[in-house]
């Protein structure tokens, strides 16, 4: 069955897969506009009655809220535009009219940009619609893809200059959606270093409400994802619409509510820091926006994002492979290490069942602190006299994989690379340089910089048995001026830089397909769909405190699967908060992701080593479920006083599940409480066991066999054994493993 229907008599395109429908109509004036995005509608019917007819009694009335697929300024639509093109005469007026369209099986890739994909053409269909402005020669091709078995659409546009004179793009949004009403609550993810992706909600009001970044990265301040939910929508029911941008640079996501109660959502490269000159015959491709609609709540919206990001955005051999349990030396040693200390950490890690040792910052140049040597990707023989090749082989002889930290996009002023090529760093001639962390940002929009980095880093990765790379990016971009561009094209510098980042990733991941890449950016400063196309997991946050991670991982889960979240157990007192949490609680949070440890294993007590050995064994027994199971949010850390959080993962066949229950502060004489579960098979009996075993009476009370319908209706029980409350303590966690008999 075709997923895209064209009705020539009605000039209507209908994209539907039984989960949602998108209907686009060619208006009487030749413009294109959406008339429906939402519940699946029947094909074989015309939906022209959904096009607003405007006011009666007046002709040519301005500012009517007509839905437009690619709105432009200057022609009576006063809402935010999706495309602004300044032409040779200085005008920015376009009248984009439908010219033709093409329907094809499958989904094409985007030149130089990450995007979702299909493995077989019958997984999706794509329509490409050409809209032309005849006077200027500007042609806009709108591409919509609908996936057959997912409540997911993908959209981007390509702007081509078929005219005789150059034009300048000043706005080029990947997504523009005109919605017939504004009765939505905006959901987005905001924060800062060490408190990334906290959930923020606000009802839409007249005017413009937006999130954005101008920092050179997608940033921790705002994530390039937004959701819209109805007032009554919950995790399990109600209408929800989500959009995520597969882009890692400056972005804008905005909803405007106009005077007549409609809403326009737009998402794409941030126009504040963007301009692009199109010479005759040239074209510009926008990044891809991924759109999800569901009537089954925020949980179903997340399910759709998780599946498409995990299975049709991430790539390579590690896409579906269980991720290794690692130990990273950073918080254990910082810059103070030598080869023998690293081998000692790895040896104990091996004995605990850990599978991968990762050498973090400080192995190159003369890097004893963060003031020097970025860009000098050769080993510091003072610390590692046998080089990376020698160290990595010693680690491999222990039976562990070996990983290494790099920060290729940066350069220290005190480095051989900067001394040789100061012009490779972003800086404005004649002006002071703004430093962050004593480092500057390399201009990866220059092909020679990408060539150099691909060469030296390729040599590094080929030098020994390296199986993992942690790719960091520790500062925002300032002085965005490129010596490779003329004055009138400096607006292209930041986008060209991101294209260069993607190109470097592409070269290294292609040359080393068996290496697991993890992206990192001062913690979670570039945790976005664009990065997931190259690195299937990302460092979620530098904040490894288990209690802080509850909010960070909950918020991240709105759009991103747990397999993408690097989550580690670190030492206490925690280095970001000073909090002391039980070792079991730290593990119970970190289990739900790409699991590992961030400490000096050789400094652990015998009791802690025994506990970690048990944690590793437990995680290995359930690794596939933790990393690839359906993630179900049960009790939000953003609700009420935030004292309690609960979530669960469920296997695809629903025969296994693991429920996690976290409490920040213990309370005396606790209230009667039950936690209803979701996602189980109502007809199956589940045997329940608790982890850690024998923790308290609450765990023992739940360690029985119960039917799925009972667990979903009545939940786990927390209204008994109150006398054990003093034994539980603050910062507690319990896991309950459910297995069908």
Short mmCIF file of C-alpha atoms in Angstrom, two decimals, residues 180-379:
data_model
loop_
_atom_site.label_atom_id
_atom_site.label_comp_id
_atom_site.label_asym_id
_atom_site.label_seq_id
_atom_site.Cartn_x
_atom_site.Cartn_y
_atom_site.Cartn_z
CA UNK A 180 -5.16 25.36 13.42
CA UNK A 181 -5.23 26.21 17.14
CA UNK A 182 -2.89 27.18 19.96
CA UNK A 183 -4.39 25.18 22.83
CA UNK A 184 -1.08 23.52 23.60
CA UNK A 185 1.47 23.39 26.37
CA UNK A 186 5.04 23.84 25.19
CA UNK A 187 7.49 21.27 26.57
CA UNK A 188 11.22 21.82 26.19
CA UNK A 189 14.53 20.89 27.78
CA UNK A 190 16.60 23.64 29.39
CA UNK A 191 19.56 23.88 31.71
CA UNK A 192 23.27 24.58 31.96
CA UNK A 193 26.48 22.71 32.62
CA UNK A 194 25.85 19.95 35.21
CA UNK A 195 22.06 20.33 35.04
CA UNK A 196 21.28 19.66 31.41
CA UNK A 197 17.87 18.91 29.86
CA UNK A 198 15.54 19.74 32.72
CA UNK A 199 11.89 19.65 31.69
CA UNK A 200 10.20 23.06 31.37
CA UNK A 201 6.51 23.48 30.50
CA UNK A 202 4.43 26.55 29.74
CA UNK A 203 1.09 27.12 28.07
CA UNK A 204 1.24 28.85 24.71
CA UNK A 205 0.14 32.49 24.79
CA UNK A 206 -0.23 35.10 22.03
CA UNK A 207 3.13 36.13 20.67
CA UNK A 208 6.39 34.29 20.06
CA UNK A 209 7.89 31.78 22.47
CA UNK A 210 11.21 30.26 21.52
CA UNK A 211 14.32 28.36 22.53
CA UNK A 212 17.61 28.73 20.74
CA UNK A 213 21.39 28.67 20.77
CA UNK A 214 23.95 31.16 19.47
CA UNK A 215 26.88 29.42 21.19
CA UNK A 216 28.21 27.48 18.20
CA UNK A 217 26.75 24.23 19.55
CA UNK A 218 23.23 23.06 20.19
CA UNK A 219 24.12 23.75 23.86
CA UNK A 220 23.00 22.72 27.31
CA UNK A 221 20.97 25.91 27.67
CA UNK A 222 18.30 24.60 25.30
CA UNK A 223 18.07 21.29 23.49
CA UNK A 224 16.98 21.22 19.81
CA UNK A 225 13.77 19.41 20.71
CA UNK A 226 10.34 20.74 21.57
CA UNK A 227 7.07 19.05 22.35
CA UNK A 228 3.50 20.26 22.32
CA UNK A 229 0.90 18.55 24.46
CA UNK A 230 -2.72 19.22 25.21
CA UNK A 231 -3.57 20.37 28.73
CA UNK A 232 -5.00 16.95 29.54
CA UNK A 233 -2.22 14.91 27.95
CA UNK A 234 -0.37 12.55 30.30
CA UNK A 235 2.43 10.05 29.85
CA UNK A 236 -0.11 7.41 28.82
CA UNK A 237 -2.87 9.26 26.96
CA UNK A 238 -3.66 12.40 25.00
CA UNK A 239 -2.39 14.26 21.95
CA UNK A 240 1.30 15.11 21.69
CA UNK A 241 3.42 16.56 18.90
CA UNK A 242 7.22 16.55 19.01
CA UNK A 243 9.95 17.94 16.77
CA UNK A 244 13.71 17.40 16.98
CA UNK A 245 16.41 18.90 14.77
CA UNK A 246 19.24 16.66 13.56
CA UNK A 247 21.76 19.47 13.87
CA UNK A 248 24.57 20.27 16.29
CA UNK A 249 25.08 24.00 15.79
CA UNK A 250 23.12 27.18 16.45
CA UNK A 251 19.40 26.54 16.18
CA UNK A 252 16.03 28.16 16.73
CA UNK A 253 12.78 26.43 17.70
CA UNK A 254 9.84 28.75 18.00
CA UNK A 255 6.06 28.79 18.25
CA UNK A 256 4.14 31.93 17.37
CA UNK A 257 0.50 32.35 18.35
CA UNK A 258 -1.20 34.98 16.23
CA UNK A 259 -4.26 37.12 16.87
CA UNK A 260 -6.78 34.60 15.50
CA UNK A 261 -5.61 31.72 17.65
CA UNK A 262 -3.55 29.67 15.22
CA UNK A 263 0.03 28.62 15.93
CA UNK A 264 3.09 28.41 13.72
CA UNK A 265 5.98 26.16 14.74
CA UNK A 266 9.32 26.67 13.04
CA UNK A 267 12.66 24.97 13.64
CA UNK A 268 16.04 25.21 11.96
CA UNK A 269 19.40 26.97 11.83
CA UNK A 270 19.29 30.11 13.97
CA UNK A 271 18.89 33.11 11.63
CA UNK A 272 20.67 35.40 14.10
CA UNK A 273 24.06 33.91 13.23
CA UNK A 274 23.42 32.75 9.67
CA UNK A 275 23.57 34.09 6.13
CA UNK A 276 24.41 32.18 2.98
CA UNK A 277 25.14 33.45 -0.51
CA UNK A 278 23.74 31.36 -3.36
CA UNK A 279 25.40 31.98 -6.67
CA UNK A 280 23.45 31.12 -9.85
CA UNK A 281 23.12 27.35 -10.10
CA UNK A 282 24.02 26.74 -6.44
CA UNK A 283 21.82 25.10 -3.81
CA UNK A 284 21.58 25.01 -0.03
CA UNK A 285 20.34 22.04 2.00
CA UNK A 286 18.81 22.59 5.44
CA UNK A 287 19.23 20.06 8.26
CA UNK A 288 16.49 17.53 8.85
CA UNK A 289 13.68 17.91 11.36
CA UNK A 290 12.07 14.76 12.75
CA UNK A 291 8.38 15.09 13.64
CA UNK A 292 6.25 12.77 15.79
CA UNK A 293 2.51 12.91 16.40
CA UNK A 294 0.51 10.62 18.67
CA UNK A 295 -2.79 10.45 20.51
CA UNK A 296 -1.33 8.12 23.14
CA UNK A 297 0.57 10.52 25.38
CA UNK A 298 4.10 11.72 25.94
CA UNK A 299 5.27 8.16 26.48
CA UNK A 300 4.22 7.16 22.96
CA UNK A 301 5.88 10.28 21.56
CA UNK A 302 9.12 9.25 23.26
CA UNK A 303 8.72 5.66 22.03
CA UNK A 304 8.64 6.94 18.45
CA UNK A 305 11.68 9.17 18.88
CA UNK A 306 13.61 6.42 20.67
CA UNK A 307 12.99 3.84 17.99
CA UNK A 308 13.85 6.04 15.02
CA UNK A 309 16.91 7.58 16.67
CA UNK A 310 18.20 4.23 17.92
CA UNK A 311 17.44 2.19 14.78
CA UNK A 312 17.34 4.63 11.85
CA UNK A 313 19.61 7.52 12.85
CA UNK A 314 22.45 5.81 14.69
CA UNK A 315 24.61 3.77 12.33
CA UNK A 316 27.34 1.20 12.22
CA UNK A 317 28.23 -1.98 14.03
CA UNK A 318 27.53 -0.45 17.46
CA UNK A 319 23.99 0.60 16.64
CA UNK A 320 22.43 -2.64 17.90
CA UNK A 321 25.35 -4.02 19.88
CA UNK A 322 25.38 -4.10 23.67
CA UNK A 323 27.73 -1.38 24.91
CA UNK A 324 30.76 -2.38 27.00
CA UNK A 325 30.99 -1.57 30.70
CA UNK A 326 33.84 0.89 31.02
CA UNK A 327 35.98 2.59 33.61
CA UNK A 328 37.22 6.10 32.84
CA UNK A 329 40.19 7.41 34.79
CA UNK A 330 39.24 11.11 34.69
CA UNK A 331 37.66 11.62 38.12
CA UNK A 332 40.04 9.04 39.54
CA UNK A 333 43.29 10.71 38.49
CA UNK A 334 42.60 13.88 36.48
CA UNK A 335 46.00 14.82 34.95
CA UNK A 336 48.04 13.00 37.61
CA UNK A 337 48.89 9.60 36.17
CA UNK A 338 51.57 7.49 34.59
CA UNK A 339 51.46 4.17 32.77
CA UNK A 340 51.76 2.04 35.89
CA UNK A 341 48.93 3.81 37.67
CA UNK A 342 46.68 3.37 34.65
CA UNK A 343 47.53 -0.31 34.36
CA UNK A 344 46.77 -0.77 38.07
CA UNK A 345 43.32 0.78 37.60
CA UNK A 346 42.70 -1.44 34.58
CA UNK A 347 43.88 -4.57 36.37
CA UNK A 348 41.43 -4.12 39.24
CA UNK A 349 38.71 -3.20 36.75
CA UNK A 350 39.34 -6.46 34.90
CA UNK A 351 38.98 -8.40 38.14
CA UNK A 352 35.63 -6.66 38.79
CA UNK A 353 34.25 -7.73 35.41
CA UNK A 354 34.63 -4.34 33.69
CA UNK A 355 35.25 -4.64 29.95
CA UNK A 356 36.80 -1.39 28.71
CA UNK A 357 39.43 1.01 30.07
CA UNK A 358 39.25 4.62 28.86
CA UNK A 359 42.19 7.01 29.12
CA UNK A 360 40.87 10.54 29.45
CA UNK A 361 42.54 13.95 29.11
CA UNK A 362 46.24 14.51 29.76
CA UNK A 363 48.02 11.90 27.62
CA UNK A 364 49.33 14.20 24.84
CA UNK A 365 51.73 17.10 24.31
CA UNK A 366 52.81 18.44 27.71
CA UNK A 367 49.33 18.38 29.17
CA UNK A 368 49.66 18.64 32.96
CA UNK A 369 46.68 20.99 33.24
CA UNK A 370 44.14 22.60 30.91
CA UNK A 371 46.39 25.47 29.79
CA UNK A 372 48.32 23.76 27.03
CA UNK A 373 48.72 21.22 24.22
CA UNK A 374 45.26 20.86 22.67
CA UNK A 375 45.91 20.22 19.00
CA UNK A 376 49.18 18.38 19.63
CA UNK A 377 47.88 14.83 19.24
CA UNK A 378 51.14 13.03 19.99
CA UNK A 379 51.81 11.10 23.18
#
